[in-house]
Amino acid sequence: MALDEDLDQLQARVTRYGHRYCVALLDVDHFKAYNDSYGHQAGDQALRTVAAQISAQARGGDAVYRYGGEEFLCIFPEQTLETAAIAAERMRSSLEQLAVPHGDSDFGVLTMSGGLAILDSSGSKSVGEVLKDADEALYLAKRLGRNRIERASRVASEHSTFARM
């Protein structure tokens, strides 16, 4: 699978050359409800629309993959969490602005949430651990109301806040 090979190469580049990558896991909000309301053909078309919109907003050098179900993985080379957040937010807002109707969403249109994490040589995290961090940030975005992008660094601060209570 191309994604697995590409992720292995990312890990090797970080380890060998000190490169840095941010990853974003993007998930279509309330997609099961969309499929149930509009049908699977409409759901398939919606996923094609989301993929096209994400890809159109990607910059040269960024990579976009279908990660599974209604999730997409974006890889942003040589970015910080701050600059990757700008790119992911551009992807999120561009989908919202398409205004694809979604009656089962609080927003009335198809939206997505995202989680960001960073893979760099300053830490000892594997690609798998970074993807887990991005997934936790994605679920934070969902818990905070959906249609937003959250960073893994915020997840860590949320955990420490809960630990102090």
PDB file of C-alpha atoms in Angstrom:
ATOM      1  CA  MET A   1       0.000   0.000   0.000  1.00  0.00           C
ATOM      2  CA  ALA A   2       1.386   3.400  -0.985  1.00  0.00           C
ATOM      3  CA  LEU A   3       0.415   5.047   2.300  1.00  0.00           C
ATOM      4  CA  ASP A   4       2.314   2.500   4.400  1.00  0.00           C
ATOM      5  CA  GLU A   5       5.404   2.885   2.206  1.00  0.00           C
ATOM      6  CA  ASP A   6       5.179   6.676   2.336  1.00  0.00           C
ATOM      7  CA  LEU A   7       4.839   6.641   6.133  1.00  0.00           C
ATOM      8  CA  ASP A   8       7.897   4.383   6.400  1.00  0.00           C
ATOM      9  CA  GLN A   9       9.826   6.878   4.241  1.00  0.00           C
ATOM     10  CA  LEU A  10       8.715   9.771   6.460  1.00  0.00           C
ATOM     11  CA  GLN A  11      10.048   8.001   9.517  1.00  0.00           C
ATOM     12  CA  ALA A  12      13.349   7.302   7.737  1.00  0.00           C
ATOM     13  CA  ARG A  13      13.724  10.942   6.620  1.00  0.00           C
ATOM     14  CA  VAL A  14      13.054  12.224  10.119  1.00  0.00           C
ATOM     15  CA  THR A  15      15.561   9.827  11.620  1.00  0.00           C
ATOM     16  CA  ARG A  16      18.269  10.189   8.988  1.00  0.00           C
ATOM     17  CA  TYR A  17      17.997  13.800   7.829  1.00  0.00           C
ATOM     18  CA  GLY A  18      16.131  15.549  10.647  1.00  0.00           C
ATOM     19  CA  HIS A  19      13.128  16.451   8.485  1.00  0.00           C
ATOM     20  CA  ARG A  20       9.853  17.503  10.088  1.00  0.00           C
ATOM     21  CA  TYR A  21       6.304  16.594   9.043  1.00  0.00           C
ATOM     22  CA  CYS A  22       2.914  17.501  10.368  1.00  0.00           C
ATOM     23  CA  VAL A  23       0.033  15.134   9.868  1.00  0.00           C
ATOM     24  CA  ALA A  24      -3.652  15.933   9.920  1.00  0.00           C
ATOM     25  CA  LEU A  25      -6.421  13.412  10.316  1.00  0.00           C
ATOM     26  CA  LEU A  26      -9.598  14.897   8.867  1.00  0.00           C
ATOM     27  CA  ASP A  27     -12.983  13.266   9.429  1.00  0.00           C
ATOM     28  CA  VAL A  28     -16.328  14.158   7.836  1.00  0.00           C
ATOM     29  CA  ASP A  29     -18.719  15.153  10.614  1.00  0.00           C
ATOM     30  CA  HIS A  30     -21.849  13.020  11.100  1.00  0.00           C
ATOM     31  CA  PHE A  31     -21.120  11.026   7.953  1.00  0.00           C
ATOM     32  CA  LYS A  32     -23.140   7.967   9.009  1.00  0.00           C
ATOM     33  CA  ALA A  33     -26.179  10.210   9.451  1.00  0.00           C
ATOM     34  CA  TYR A  34     -25.485  11.715   6.018  1.00  0.00           C
ATOM     35  CA  ASN A  35     -25.372   8.246   4.449  1.00  0.00           C
ATOM     36  CA  ASP A  36     -28.547   7.203   6.279  1.00  0.00           C
ATOM     37  CA  SER A  37     -30.442  10.329   5.197  1.00  0.00           C
ATOM     38  CA  TYR A  38     -29.233  10.772   1.634  1.00  0.00           C
ATOM     39  CA  GLY A  39     -28.254   7.223   0.641  1.00  0.00           C
ATOM     40  CA  HIS A  40     -24.973   5.511  -0.095  1.00  0.00           C
ATOM     41  CA  GLN A  41     -24.642   6.888  -3.624  1.00  0.00           C
ATOM     42  CA  ALA A  42     -24.918  10.420  -2.279  1.00  0.00           C
ATOM     43  CA  GLY A  43     -22.445   9.464   0.471  1.00  0.00           C
ATOM     44  CA  ASP A  44     -19.960   8.193  -2.112  1.00  0.00           C
ATOM     45  CA  GLN A  45     -20.357  11.408  -4.087  1.00  0.00           C
ATOM     46  CA  ALA A  46     -19.905  13.440  -0.894  1.00  0.00           C
ATOM     47  CA  LEU A  47     -16.624  11.642  -0.159  1.00  0.00           C
ATOM     48  CA  ARG A  48     -15.409  12.367  -3.695  1.00  0.00           C
ATOM     49  CA  THR A  49     -16.340  16.016  -3.183  1.00  0.00           C
ATOM     50  CA  VAL A  50     -14.494  16.144   0.151  1.00  0.00           C
ATOM     51  CA  ALA A  51     -11.405  14.475  -1.361  1.00  0.00           C
ATOM     52  CA  ALA A  52     -11.391  16.900  -4.279  1.00  0.00           C
ATOM     53  CA  GLN A  53     -11.784  19.896  -1.973  1.00  0.00           C
ATOM     54  CA  ILE A  54      -9.001  18.778   0.349  1.00  0.00           C
ATOM     55  CA  SER A  55      -6.706  18.076  -2.602  1.00  0.00           C
ATOM     56  CA  ALA A  56      -7.506  21.437  -4.204  1.00  0.00           C
ATOM     57  CA  GLN A  57      -6.463  23.217  -1.008  1.00  0.00           C
ATOM     58  CA  ALA A  58      -3.250  21.208  -0.566  1.00  0.00           C
ATOM     59  CA  ARG A  59      -0.017  22.995  -1.360  1.00  0.00           C
ATOM     60  CA  GLY A  60       2.716  21.649  -3.595  1.00  0.00           C
ATOM     61  CA  GLY A  61       4.529  18.941  -1.661  1.00  0.00           C
ATOM     62  CA  ASP A  62       1.583  18.165   0.619  1.00  0.00           C
ATOM     63  CA  ALA A  63       0.161  14.656   0.338  1.00  0.00           C
ATOM     64  CA  VAL A  64      -3.478  13.634   0.767  1.00  0.00           C
ATOM     65  CA  TYR A  65      -4.659  10.061   1.350  1.00  0.00           C
ATOM     66  CA  ARG A  66      -7.989   8.392   1.998  1.00  0.00           C
ATOM     67  CA  TYR A  67      -7.305   6.940   5.422  1.00  0.00           C
ATOM     68  CA  GLY A  68     -10.427   4.859   5.807  1.00  0.00           C
ATOM     69  CA  GLY A  69     -14.169   5.323   5.873  1.00  0.00           C
ATOM     70  CA  GLU A  70     -14.732   9.058   5.921  1.00  0.00           C
ATOM     71  CA  GLU A  71     -11.242   9.922   7.167  1.00  0.00           C
ATOM     72  CA  PHE A  72      -8.428  11.547   5.228  1.00  0.00           C
ATOM     73  CA  LEU A  73      -4.762  11.883   6.127  1.00  0.00           C
ATOM     74  CA  CYS A  74      -2.791  14.935   5.046  1.00  0.00           C
ATOM     75  CA  ILE A  75       0.974  15.175   5.336  1.00  0.00           C
ATOM     76  CA  PHE A  76       2.555  18.619   5.467  1.00  0.00           C
ATOM     77  CA  PRO A  77       6.351  18.494   4.968  1.00  0.00           C
ATOM     78  CA  GLU A  78       8.644  20.875   6.842  1.00  0.00           C
ATOM     79  CA  GLN A  79       5.778  22.586   8.684  1.00  0.00           C
ATOM     80  CA  THR A  80       5.228  23.574  12.289  1.00  0.00           C
ATOM     81  CA  LEU A  81       1.953  22.816  14.032  1.00  0.00           C
ATOM     82  CA  GLU A  82       1.046  26.479  13.575  1.00  0.00           C
ATOM     83  CA  THR A  83       1.611  26.556   9.807  1.00  0.00           C
ATOM     84  CA  ALA A  84       0.010  23.125   9.337  1.00  0.00           C
ATOM     85  CA  ALA A  85      -3.007  24.374  11.300  1.00  0.00           C
ATOM     86  CA  ILE A  86      -3.410  27.182   8.760  1.00  0.00           C
ATOM     87  CA  ALA A  87      -3.372  24.660   5.902  1.00  0.00           C
ATOM     88  CA  ALA A  88      -5.805  22.285   7.638  1.00  0.00           C
ATOM     89  CA  GLU A  89      -8.120  25.165   8.531  1.00  0.00           C
ATOM     90  CA  ARG A  90      -8.121  26.252   4.889  1.00  0.00           C
ATOM     91  CA  MET A  91      -9.220  22.709   3.939  1.00  0.00           C
ATOM     92  CA  ARG A  92     -11.911  22.659   6.634  1.00  0.00           C
ATOM     93  CA  SER A  93     -13.359  26.045   5.804  1.00  0.00           C
ATOM     94  CA  SER A  94     -13.335  25.412   2.051  1.00  0.00           C
ATOM     95  CA  LEU A  95     -15.527  22.336   2.559  1.00  0.00           C
ATOM     96  CA  GLU A  96     -17.926  24.286   4.756  1.00  0.00           C
ATOM     97  CA  GLN A  97     -18.101  27.064   2.138  1.00  0.00           C
ATOM     98  CA  LEU A  98     -19.163  24.549  -0.529  1.00  0.00           C
ATOM     99  CA  ALA A  99     -22.428  24.385   1.434  1.00  0.00           C
ATOM    100  CA  VAL A 100     -23.256  20.744   0.607  1.00  0.00           C
ATOM    101  CA  PRO A 101     -26.596  20.320   2.427  1.00  0.00           C
ATOM    102  CA  HIS A 102     -26.555  18.053   5.502  1.00  0.00           C
ATOM    103  CA  GLY A 103     -29.815  18.197   7.432  1.00  0.00           C
ATOM    104  CA  ASP A 104     -28.482  16.046  10.280  1.00  0.00           C
ATOM    105  CA  SER A 105     -25.647  18.447  11.077  1.00  0.00           C
ATOM    106  CA  ASP A 106     -25.850  21.356  13.510  1.00  0.00           C
ATOM    107  CA  PHE A 107     -24.257  23.446  10.758  1.00  0.00           C
ATOM    108  CA  GLY A 108     -26.763  22.443   8.054  1.00  0.00           C
ATOM    109  CA  VAL A 109     -23.931  21.618   5.647  1.00  0.00           C
ATOM    110  CA  LEU A 110     -21.243  18.989   5.276  1.00  0.00           C
ATOM    111  CA  THR A 111     -18.304  19.795   7.552  1.00  0.00           C
ATOM    112  CA  MET A 112     -15.204  18.078   8.862  1.00  0.00           C
ATOM    113  CA  SER A 113     -13.109  18.060  11.988  1.00  0.00           C
ATOM    114  CA  GLY A 114      -9.373  17.534  12.197  1.00  0.00           C
ATOM    115  CA  GLY A 115      -6.518  16.679  14.481  1.00  0.00           C
ATOM    116  CA  LEU A 116      -2.888  17.716  13.950  1.00  0.00           C
ATOM    117  CA  ALA A 117       0.355  16.276  15.252  1.00  0.00           C
ATOM    118  CA  ILE A 118       4.031  16.661  14.413  1.00  0.00           C
ATOM    119  CA  LEU A 119       6.736  14.136  13.608  1.00  0.00           C
ATOM    120  CA  ASP A 120      10.217  15.562  14.043  1.00  0.00           C
ATOM    121  CA  SER A 121      13.682  14.628  15.191  1.00  0.00           C
ATOM    122  CA  SER A 122      13.313  16.389  18.551  1.00  0.00           C
ATOM    123  CA  GLY A 123      11.129  13.606  19.897  1.00  0.00           C
ATOM    124  CA  SER A 124      11.335   9.872  19.919  1.00  0.00           C
ATOM    125  CA  LYS A 125       7.863   9.239  18.550  1.00  0.00           C
ATOM    126  CA  SER A 126       7.189   6.820  15.764  1.00  0.00           C
ATOM    127  CA  VAL A 127       4.839   7.559  12.884  1.00  0.00           C
ATOM    128  CA  GLY A 128       2.278   5.329  14.597  1.00  0.00           C
ATOM    129  CA  GLU A 129       2.488   7.332  17.811  1.00  0.00           C
ATOM    130  CA  VAL A 130       2.138  10.600  15.894  1.00  0.00           C
ATOM    131  CA  LEU A 131      -0.931   9.260  14.079  1.00  0.00           C
ATOM    132  CA  LYS A 132      -2.369   8.306  17.478  1.00  0.00           C
ATOM    133  CA  ASP A 133      -1.701  11.863  18.699  1.00  0.00           C
ATOM    134  CA  ALA A 134      -3.473  13.283  15.626  1.00  0.00           C
ATOM    135  CA  ASP A 135      -6.392  10.911  16.239  1.00  0.00           C
ATOM    136  CA  GLU A 136      -6.682  12.083  19.851  1.00  0.00           C
ATOM    137  CA  ALA A 137      -6.661  15.696  18.655  1.00  0.00           C
ATOM    138  CA  LEU A 138      -9.374  14.817  16.122  1.00  0.00           C
ATOM    139  CA  TYR A 139     -11.547  13.391  18.890  1.00  0.00           C
ATOM    140  CA  LEU A 140     -10.953  16.520  20.952  1.00  0.00           C
ATOM    141  CA  ALA A 141     -12.249  18.546  17.986  1.00  0.00           C
ATOM    142  CA  LYS A 142     -15.329  16.311  17.910  1.00  0.00           C
ATOM    143  CA  ARG A 143     -15.898  16.702  21.672  1.00  0.00           C
ATOM    144  CA  LEU A 144     -15.575  20.488  21.403  1.00  0.00           C
ATOM    145  CA  GLY A 145     -18.376  20.756  18.857  1.00  0.00           C
ATOM    146  CA  ARG A 146     -17.007  19.531  15.511  1.00  0.00           C
ATOM    147  CA  ASN A 147     -16.184  21.578  12.399  1.00  0.00           C
ATOM    148  CA  ARG A 148     -12.825  22.605  13.835  1.00  0.00           C
ATOM    149  CA  ILE A 149      -9.116  21.727  13.819  1.00  0.00           C
ATOM    150  CA  GLU A 150      -7.289  20.878  17.051  1.00  0.00           C
ATOM    151  CA  ARG A 151      -3.578  20.324  17.729  1.00  0.00           C
ATOM    152  CA  ALA A 152      -2.059  17.422  19.625  1.00  0.00           C
ATOM    153  CA  SER A 153      -0.381  19.942  21.958  1.00  0.00           C
ATOM    154  CA  ARG A 154      -3.866  20.995  23.075  1.00  0.00           C
ATOM    155  CA  VAL A 155      -4.761  17.380  23.844  1.00  0.00           C
ATOM    156  CA  ALA A 156      -1.767  17.162  26.178  1.00  0.00           C
ATOM    157  CA  SER A 157      -2.854  20.323  27.986  1.00  0.00           C
ATOM    158  CA  GLU A 158      -6.456  19.007  28.207  1.00  0.00           C
ATOM    159  CA  HIS A 159      -5.141  15.793  29.817  1.00  0.00           C
ATOM    160  CA  SER A 160      -3.048  17.718  32.335  1.00  0.00           C
ATOM    161  CA  THR A 161      -6.036  19.973  33.168  1.00  0.00           C
ATOM    162  CA  PHE A 162      -8.197  16.924  33.868  1.00  0.00           C
ATOM    163  CA  ALA A 163      -5.397  15.361  35.938  1.00  0.00           C
ATOM    164  CA  ARG A 164      -5.248  18.448  38.212  1.00  0.00           C
ATOM    165  CA  MET A 165      -8.988  18.468  38.905  1.00  0.00           C
TER     166      MET A 165
END
